[in-house]
Coordinates of C-alpha atoms in Angstrom, one line a residue:
M1 CA -63.2 -76.3 -26.8
Q2 CA -61.7 -79.7 -27.7
H3 CA -63.8 -82.3 -29.6
A4 CA -62.6 -85.7 -30.8
F5 CA -64.7 -87.5 -33.4
L6 CA -64.0 -91.3 -33.4
T7 CA -65.0 -93.0 -36.6
V8 CA -65.3 -96.7 -37.1
D9 CA -66.5 -98.9 -40.0
L10 CA -69.2 -101.3 -38.9
G11 CA -68.8 -103.7 -41.8
F12 CA -66.1 -105.5 -43.8
G13 CA -64.6 -102.2 -44.9
D14 CA -65.5 -99.9 -47.8
A15 CA -68.2 -98.1 -45.8
G16 CA -67.3 -94.6 -46.9
K17 CA -64.9 -93.7 -44.2
G18 CA -62.8 -91.3 -46.3
S19 CA -65.9 -89.4 -47.4
V20 CA -67.2 -89.1 -43.8
V21 CA -63.8 -88.0 -42.4
D22 CA -63.5 -85.4 -45.1
F23 CA -67.0 -84.1 -44.2
L24 CA -66.3 -84.0 -40.5
A25 CA -62.9 -82.2 -41.1
R26 CA -64.7 -79.5 -43.2
A27 CA -67.8 -79.2 -41.0
H28 CA -65.8 -78.7 -37.8
A29 CA -62.6 -77.2 -39.1
A30 CA -60.6 -80.1 -37.7
H31 CA -56.9 -79.3 -37.2
T32 CA -55.8 -83.0 -37.3
V33 CA -56.8 -86.4 -38.5
V34 CA -55.3 -89.2 -36.4
R35 CA -54.9 -92.6 -38.0
Y36 CA -55.4 -95.2 -35.3
N37 CA -55.0 -98.5 -37.0
G38 CA -54.2 -100.3 -40.3
G39 CA -51.7 -99.1 -42.9
P40 CA -51.2 -98.8 -46.6
Q41 CA -54.0 -101.2 -47.4
A42 CA -56.5 -98.4 -46.7
A43 CA -58.3 -97.0 -49.8
H44 CA -60.4 -94.1 -48.6
R45 CA -61.9 -92.2 -51.5
V46 CA -62.5 -88.5 -51.2
V47 CA -64.1 -86.3 -53.9
T48 CA -64.1 -82.5 -53.5
G49 CA -66.8 -80.1 -54.7
D50 CA -64.4 -78.3 -57.0
V51 CA -65.1 -77.8 -60.7
P52 CA -63.8 -80.1 -62.0
P53 CA -63.7 -82.2 -58.8
H54 CA -60.5 -83.4 -57.2
E55 CA -60.3 -87.0 -56.2
H56 CA -57.8 -88.9 -54.1
V57 CA -57.9 -92.4 -52.6
F58 CA -56.2 -92.0 -49.2
S59 CA -53.9 -94.7 -48.0
Q60 CA -51.4 -93.4 -45.5
F61 CA -52.4 -89.7 -45.2
G62 CA -55.5 -88.7 -43.3
S63 CA -58.7 -88.3 -45.3
G64 CA -59.0 -84.7 -44.1
T65 CA -56.0 -83.5 -46.0
L66 CA -57.9 -81.9 -48.8
A67 CA -60.1 -80.2 -46.2
G68 CA -56.9 -78.6 -44.7
A69 CA -56.4 -80.9 -41.7
D70 CA -52.9 -82.2 -40.7
T71 CA -52.3 -85.9 -40.3
H72 CA -50.9 -87.8 -37.4
L73 CA -50.0 -91.5 -37.9
S74 CA -50.1 -93.2 -34.5
R75 CA -48.0 -96.1 -33.4
F76 CA -50.8 -98.4 -34.3
M77 CA -50.3 -97.5 -38.0
L78 CA -48.0 -99.4 -40.4
I79 CA -46.2 -97.4 -43.1
D80 CA -44.7 -98.2 -46.5
P81 CA -42.3 -95.3 -47.2
P82 CA -42.1 -95.7 -51.1
A83 CA -45.9 -96.0 -51.3
M84 CA -46.3 -93.0 -49.0
E85 CA -44.0 -90.9 -51.2
A86 CA -46.1 -91.9 -54.3
E87 CA -49.3 -90.8 -52.5
A88 CA -47.7 -87.5 -51.5
A89 CA -46.8 -86.9 -55.1
H90 CA -50.5 -87.3 -56.1
L91 CA -51.6 -84.9 -53.3
C92 CA -49.0 -82.4 -54.5
A93 CA -50.5 -82.7 -58.0
L94 CA -53.9 -81.8 -56.5
G95 CA -52.4 -78.6 -55.0
V96 CA -51.5 -79.8 -51.5
A97 CA -48.2 -78.1 -50.7
D98 CA -45.7 -80.5 -49.1
P99 CA -48.0 -83.1 -47.5
F100 CA -45.1 -84.4 -45.4
R101 CA -44.8 -81.0 -43.7
R102 CA -48.4 -81.4 -42.5
T103 CA -47.9 -85.0 -41.3
T104 CA -46.3 -86.4 -38.2
I105 CA -45.4 -90.1 -37.8
D106 CA -45.1 -91.8 -34.4
G107 CA -41.6 -93.3 -34.1
G108 CA -43.2 -96.5 -33.0
A109 CA -45.0 -97.1 -36.2
L110 CA -44.0 -100.4 -37.9
V111 CA -42.4 -100.2 -41.4
I112 CA -43.6 -102.7 -44.0
T113 CA -40.7 -103.9 -46.1
P114 CA -40.9 -105.5 -49.6
F115 CA -39.9 -108.8 -47.8
A116 CA -43.0 -108.8 -45.8
R117 CA -45.1 -107.9 -48.8
A118 CA -43.6 -110.7 -50.8
I119 CA -44.2 -113.3 -48.2
N120 CA -47.8 -112.0 -47.7
R121 CA -48.5 -112.6 -51.4
L122 CA -46.6 -115.9 -51.7
R123 CA -48.5 -117.2 -48.7
E124 CA -51.8 -116.4 -50.4
L125 CA -50.6 -118.1 -53.6
A126 CA -49.6 -121.2 -51.6
R127 CA -53.1 -121.5 -50.2
G128 CA -54.5 -122.0 -53.7
A129 CA -58.3 -122.2 -53.7
G130 CA -58.3 -121.8 -49.9
R131 CA -57.2 -118.2 -49.8
H132 CA -58.0 -116.3 -46.6
G133 CA -58.3 -112.9 -48.4
S134 CA -55.6 -110.2 -48.4
C135 CA -54.9 -106.7 -49.6
G136 CA -51.4 -108.0 -50.5
V137 CA -49.4 -105.2 -49.0
G138 CA -47.7 -107.1 -46.1
V139 CA -49.5 -105.8 -43.1
G140 CA -50.0 -109.3 -41.5
E141 CA -46.4 -110.4 -42.1
A142 CA -45.0 -107.2 -40.6
V143 CA -47.2 -107.5 -37.5
A144 CA -46.3 -111.2 -37.2
D145 CA -42.6 -110.4 -37.4
H146 CA -43.0 -107.8 -34.6
L147 CA -44.8 -110.3 -32.4
R148 CA -42.1 -112.9 -32.9
H149 CA -38.9 -110.7 -33.0
G150 CA -39.8 -107.6 -31.0
D151 CA -37.5 -104.6 -31.5
R152 CA -35.4 -106.4 -34.2
V153 CA -38.0 -105.3 -36.8
L154 CA -38.0 -101.9 -38.5
F155 CA -39.8 -98.9 -37.0
A156 CA -40.3 -95.3 -38.3
R157 CA -37.8 -94.1 -35.7
D158 CA -35.0 -96.2 -37.3
L159 CA -35.2 -94.8 -40.8
A160 CA -32.8 -91.9 -40.1
H161 CA -30.1 -94.3 -39.1
P162 CA -28.7 -96.2 -42.2
R163 CA -26.6 -98.6 -40.3
A164 CA -29.4 -99.7 -38.1
V165 CA -31.7 -99.9 -41.1
A166 CA -29.2 -102.1 -43.0
E167 CA -28.8 -104.5 -40.0
K168 CA -32.6 -104.8 -39.5
L169 CA -33.2 -105.3 -43.2
R170 CA -30.7 -108.1 -43.5
F171 CA -32.4 -109.7 -40.5
L172 CA -35.9 -109.4 -41.9
R173 CA -34.8 -110.7 -45.3
A174 CA -33.2 -113.8 -43.6
A175 CA -36.5 -114.3 -41.6
A176 CA -38.5 -114.0 -44.8
L177 CA -36.2 -116.6 -46.5
E178 CA -36.9 -118.9 -43.6
K179 CA -40.6 -118.6 -44.2
L180 CA -40.1 -119.1 -47.9
G181 CA -38.5 -122.5 -47.2
E182 CA -41.9 -123.7 -45.8
L183 CA -43.9 -122.2 -48.6
R184 CA -41.8 -123.1 -51.6
P185 CA -43.2 -126.6 -52.2
L186 CA -46.7 -125.2 -52.2
L187 CA -46.2 -122.4 -54.7
P188 CA -47.6 -122.6 -58.2
E189 CA -45.2 -122.0 -61.1
G190 CA -45.6 -118.8 -63.1
E191 CA -44.8 -115.2 -63.6
T192 CA -46.7 -114.1 -60.5
T193 CA -44.6 -116.3 -58.2
E194 CA -41.4 -115.4 -59.9
R195 CA -42.2 -111.6 -59.5
E196 CA -42.9 -112.0 -55.8
L197 CA -39.7 -114.0 -55.2
E198 CA -37.4 -111.3 -56.6
P199 CA -37.0 -109.1 -53.5
L200 CA -36.3 -112.2 -51.4
L201 CA -33.7 -113.8 -53.7
D202 CA -31.8 -110.6 -54.7
P203 CA -29.6 -109.3 -51.9
A204 CA -29.2 -106.0 -53.7
W205 CA -32.6 -105.0 -52.4
V206 CA -31.2 -104.3 -49.0
D207 CA -28.8 -101.6 -50.3
W208 CA -31.5 -100.1 -52.4
L209 CA -33.9 -99.9 -49.5
V210 CA -31.4 -98.3 -47.2
E211 CA -31.1 -95.4 -49.7
R212 CA -34.8 -95.1 -50.2
Y213 CA -35.5 -95.1 -46.5
A214 CA -32.8 -92.5 -45.9
D215 CA -34.4 -90.3 -48.5
F216 CA -37.8 -90.8 -46.9
S217 CA -36.4 -89.9 -43.4
R218 CA -35.2 -86.5 -44.7
C219 CA -38.8 -85.4 -45.6
A220 CA -40.8 -87.3 -43.0
R221 CA -41.5 -85.8 -39.6
V222 CA -41.0 -88.7 -37.1
V223 CA -42.0 -87.7 -33.6
P224 CA -41.9 -89.4 -30.1
G225 CA -44.9 -91.2 -28.7
D226 CA -46.0 -88.4 -26.5
Y227 CA -46.5 -85.9 -29.4
L228 CA -50.1 -86.9 -29.8
A229 CA -50.8 -85.5 -26.3
E230 CA -49.6 -82.1 -27.6
I231 CA -51.9 -82.4 -30.6
L232 CA -54.9 -83.2 -28.4
R233 CA -54.2 -80.2 -26.1
R234 CA -54.9 -77.8 -29.0
P235 CA -58.4 -76.3 -29.1
G236 CA -60.7 -77.4 -31.8
A237 CA -61.7 -80.7 -33.4
V238 CA -59.7 -83.9 -34.1
V239 CA -61.0 -86.7 -36.2
F240 CA -59.8 -90.3 -35.5
E241 CA -59.8 -92.3 -38.8
G242 CA -59.9 -96.1 -38.8
A243 CA -59.0 -98.5 -41.5
Q244 CA -61.0 -101.6 -42.7
G245 CA -64.0 -102.7 -40.7
V246 CA -65.1 -104.1 -37.4
L247 CA -66.1 -107.4 -39.0
L248 CA -62.4 -107.9 -40.1
D249 CA -61.0 -107.3 -36.6
E250 CA -58.1 -109.6 -35.7
W251 CA -60.0 -110.9 -32.6
R252 CA -63.6 -110.1 -33.3
G253 CA -63.8 -110.8 -37.1
F254 CA -64.7 -114.1 -38.6
H255 CA -61.4 -116.1 -38.5
P256 CA -59.4 -116.8 -40.6
H257 CA -60.8 -114.2 -43.0
T258 CA -59.6 -111.3 -40.9
T259 CA -56.9 -108.6 -40.7
W260 CA -53.9 -108.4 -38.4
S261 CA -55.2 -105.1 -36.9
T262 CA -57.6 -104.0 -34.2
T263 CA -60.4 -102.4 -36.2
T264 CA -62.7 -101.5 -33.3
L265 CA -62.3 -98.2 -31.4
A266 CA -60.0 -99.8 -28.8
N267 CA -56.9 -98.2 -30.2
A268 CA -58.5 -94.8 -30.4
D269 CA -59.8 -95.1 -26.8
R270 CA -56.3 -96.1 -25.7
L271 CA -54.6 -93.2 -27.4
L272 CA -57.0 -90.7 -25.8
A273 CA -56.5 -92.3 -22.3
E274 CA -52.7 -92.2 -22.6
A275 CA -52.9 -88.6 -23.6
G276 CA -55.1 -87.7 -20.6
Y277 CA -57.6 -86.3 -23.0
A278 CA -60.5 -84.6 -21.2
G279 CA -62.4 -83.0 -24.0
R280 CA -65.6 -84.0 -25.7
V281 CA -65.8 -87.3 -27.6
T282 CA -68.3 -88.4 -30.2
R283 CA -68.2 -92.0 -31.4
I284 CA -69.6 -92.5 -35.0
G285 CA -70.2 -95.8 -36.6
I286 CA -70.3 -95.8 -40.4
T287 CA -72.2 -98.2 -42.7
R288 CA -73.3 -98.2 -46.3
A289 CA -77.0 -98.4 -47.0
Y290 CA -76.2 -101.9 -48.3
A291 CA -73.6 -104.5 -47.4
T292 CA -70.3 -105.1 -49.1
R293 CA -67.3 -107.4 -48.9
H294 CA -64.0 -107.5 -50.8
G295 CA -62.6 -111.0 -51.3
A296 CA -63.0 -114.3 -49.4
G297 CA -65.1 -115.0 -46.3
P298 CA -68.7 -115.5 -45.3
F299 CA -71.3 -113.0 -46.5
V300 CA -74.8 -114.2 -45.8
S301 CA -76.8 -111.4 -47.5
E302 CA -74.7 -111.5 -50.7
D303 CA -76.7 -111.1 -53.9
A304 CA -75.1 -111.7 -57.3
G305 CA -77.7 -109.5 -59.0
L306 CA -77.0 -106.7 -56.5
T307 CA -73.3 -107.0 -57.2
R308 CA -74.0 -106.5 -60.9
A309 CA -76.4 -103.6 -60.3
L310 CA -74.0 -101.7 -57.9
P311 CA -70.5 -101.7 -59.4
D312 CA -68.2 -99.6 -57.3
A313 CA -66.2 -96.6 -58.5
R314 CA -62.9 -97.7 -56.9
N315 CA -63.4 -101.3 -56.0
G316 CA -63.3 -104.2 -58.4
D317 CA -61.4 -107.4 -58.9
S318 CA -57.8 -107.3 -57.8
P319 CA -55.1 -110.0 -57.8
W320 CA -55.1 -110.2 -54.0
Q321 CA -58.4 -109.0 -52.7
R322 CA -60.3 -110.6 -55.6
G323 CA -63.9 -109.7 -56.4
F324 CA -66.0 -106.9 -54.8
R325 CA -69.2 -108.4 -53.5
V326 CA -72.5 -106.7 -52.6
G327 CA -75.4 -107.8 -50.5
W328 CA -78.5 -106.4 -48.7
L329 CA -78.1 -104.4 -45.6
D330 CA -77.5 -107.0 -42.8
L331 CA -78.9 -106.1 -39.4
V332 CA -77.6 -109.2 -37.8
L333 CA -74.0 -108.2 -38.6
L334 CA -74.6 -104.6 -37.6
R335 CA -76.0 -105.7 -34.2
Y336 CA -72.8 -107.8 -33.8
A337 CA -70.6 -104.9 -34.8
L338 CA -72.3 -102.6 -32.3
E339 CA -71.8 -105.1 -29.4
V340 CA -68.2 -105.5 -30.4
V341 CA -67.5 -101.8 -30.6
G342 CA -69.0 -101.2 -27.2
G343 CA -71.4 -98.3 -27.8
L344 CA -71.8 -95.5 -30.3
D345 CA -73.3 -92.0 -30.1
E346 CA -74.4 -91.8 -33.7
L347 CA -74.5 -93.6 -37.1
A348 CA -73.5 -92.3 -40.5
V349 CA -75.2 -94.0 -43.4
T350 CA -73.6 -93.6 -46.8
C351 CA -74.4 -94.5 -50.4
L352 CA -78.2 -93.9 -50.1
D353 CA -78.2 -92.5 -53.6
R354 CA -76.9 -95.9 -55.0
L355 CA -80.2 -97.6 -54.0
A356 CA -82.6 -95.0 -55.6
A357 CA -82.8 -96.8 -58.9
L358 CA -83.4 -100.3 -57.5
P359 CA -87.0 -101.5 -58.1
D360 CA -87.1 -103.8 -55.1
L361 CA -85.2 -102.7 -52.0
Q362 CA -84.7 -105.3 -49.2
V363 CA -82.9 -105.7 -45.8
C364 CA -81.8 -108.8 -43.9
R365 CA -83.3 -108.7 -40.4
R366 CA -82.4 -112.3 -39.4
Y367 CA -80.9 -115.5 -40.7
A368 CA -82.4 -119.0 -41.2
C369 CA -79.8 -121.4 -39.8
D370 CA -80.0 -125.1 -38.8
G371 CA -83.8 -125.0 -38.7
Q372 CA -84.0 -121.9 -36.5
M373 CA -84.2 -118.1 -36.8
L374 CA -81.2 -116.2 -35.7
D375 CA -81.2 -112.4 -35.2
R376 CA -78.0 -112.1 -33.1
L377 CA -74.5 -113.5 -33.1
E378 CA -72.9 -114.1 -29.6
P379 CA -69.6 -112.2 -29.2
A380 CA -66.9 -113.9 -27.1
P381 CA -66.2 -112.4 -23.7
G382 CA -62.6 -111.9 -24.7
P383 CA -60.1 -112.8 -27.5
D384 CA -61.0 -116.3 -28.6
L385 CA -60.1 -117.4 -32.1
A386 CA -61.8 -120.7 -31.7
H387 CA -65.1 -118.9 -31.0
Q388 CA -64.6 -116.8 -34.1
E389 CA -63.9 -119.8 -36.2
R390 CA -67.2 -121.3 -34.9
L391 CA -69.0 -118.1 -35.9
T392 CA -67.5 -118.4 -39.4
G393 CA -68.8 -121.9 -39.7
L394 CA -72.2 -120.8 -38.5
L395 CA -72.4 -118.0 -41.1
A396 CA -71.5 -120.5 -43.8
R397 CA -74.7 -122.4 -42.9
C398 CA -77.0 -119.4 -42.7
C399 CA -79.4 -118.0 -45.3
P400 CA -80.7 -114.4 -45.2
V401 CA -84.3 -113.7 -44.3
L402 CA -85.1 -110.7 -46.4
E403 CA -87.9 -108.1 -46.0
R404 CA -88.9 -105.4 -48.5
V405 CA -88.4 -101.8 -47.8
A406 CA -90.6 -99.3 -49.7
D407 CA -87.9 -96.6 -50.2
A408 CA -84.2 -96.0 -49.4
E409 CA -85.2 -92.9 -47.4
E410 CA -86.8 -95.2 -44.8
L411 CA -83.4 -96.8 -44.0
P412 CA -82.1 -94.2 -41.5
D413 CA -85.2 -94.5 -39.3
L414 CA -85.2 -98.3 -39.7
L415 CA -81.6 -98.5 -38.5
A416 CA -82.1 -96.2 -35.6
A417 CA -85.1 -98.3 -34.5
E418 CA -83.4 -101.6 -34.9
L419 CA -80.0 -100.7 -33.5
G420 CA -81.0 -98.2 -30.8
V421 CA -78.5 -95.6 -32.1
A422 CA -79.6 -92.4 -33.8
V423 CA -78.5 -91.7 -37.4
G424 CA -76.7 -88.3 -37.3
L425 CA -75.4 -88.2 -40.9
V426 CA -76.6 -89.4 -44.2
S427 CA -74.7 -89.4 -47.5
R428 CA -76.1 -89.4 -51.0
G429 CA -72.9 -89.0 -52.9
P430 CA -69.1 -88.8 -52.6
A431 CA -68.6 -85.1 -51.9
A432 CA -69.1 -83.2 -48.6
A433 CA -72.0 -81.3 -50.2
D434 CA -73.8 -84.6 -50.6
K435 CA -74.0 -85.1 -46.9
R436 CA -76.9 -84.1 -44.6
V437 CA -76.7 -83.8 -40.9
L438 CA -79.8 -85.1 -39.2
G439 CA -79.1 -83.8 -35.7
G440 CA -77.2 -85.1 -32.6
E441 CA -73.7 -84.2 -31.6
V442 CA -72.4 -83.7 -35.1
R443 CA -74.8 -80.8 -35.6
A444 CA -74.4 -79.5 -32.0
S445 CA -70.7 -79.1 -32.5
A446 CA -71.0 -77.5 -35.9

């Protein structure tokens, strides 16, 4: 029997995707985790039940790796080869034998170069106090280069061909220098700016990268686009793992505080359709029991006291994302995310244990905005950044209308009733043993 579990984060990211993917891979003996969007900006924390526990923050490998699942990086992924090598080294230290042998990379996956990363960071520096928010790894710049220059950018399939790599790197460096010309007058002086300028101003970086990428190509398994169909023909379970969250989607998020990636299930659905997949599909939306946001952008239910009370194990201030912010569970945004995703079979609710010690638990059911009560945000019928900008402005004018909840254990039933989707999985800690299946398709398949 074939069963594909499609997972999606219903917030601004950091919903616990790694923990849920690890659990699904273990509970259903999944043979493969398919990454269907994003890139090295992902930070999906997995903690095992070993004594002492093993911990890894997954970035480019699938979060089912410690559970024994293989990884497939689809063409919708972006890769950073040196960063992937560093991640593989940590997995090896945890006892994973040759992570690259268990990983396949679609040849059409974009490669993020240090030139894209540098421009990404310099662009944020040039914005000053008006930052959009960024993970600072170059995803947006790499995607923008692809949109503008097509096949002249670097793909995973190119990495085994040093001459082609050198030609493309010289082109991408020249394109980055052109962008730098526009940014230079706006850049602040200081060590940070100088550090990010280095790969752009030093031509020796091209030769160094050609060698690094050649080394990477000798251990990486780059496969043609139709290889995923072969994976999906195997019996057993496959888990599709997304990055970031629906509320950061390039077309459905709150512009301009968004990512250059489709964070809904659209890419996963497309990959299944292209492969002619005819097996069972379960669509799972993931949310924390409270709301979070990393960095700039509107966040109606944000609460400074809650941010102090719920520090995160692997999320704090960073030079590019900035502060990790916490708010009350926001039903208005969850309703919007559900509409944008287009239907789910179940919800997974994580971090219930974090709320246990709070004396007063609240949820945001609606907003007060412009003298009216608002319990729903209107999605655009199609891609419309002007509409998304209007939503961003609307959220900036809204205040949360909070209601008390007696106990955190009431939240799964409250979510099911408010959103019309059953809660199939709850999590009270980072390990698989901290998860409890409540029923539905997750249990039926187990």
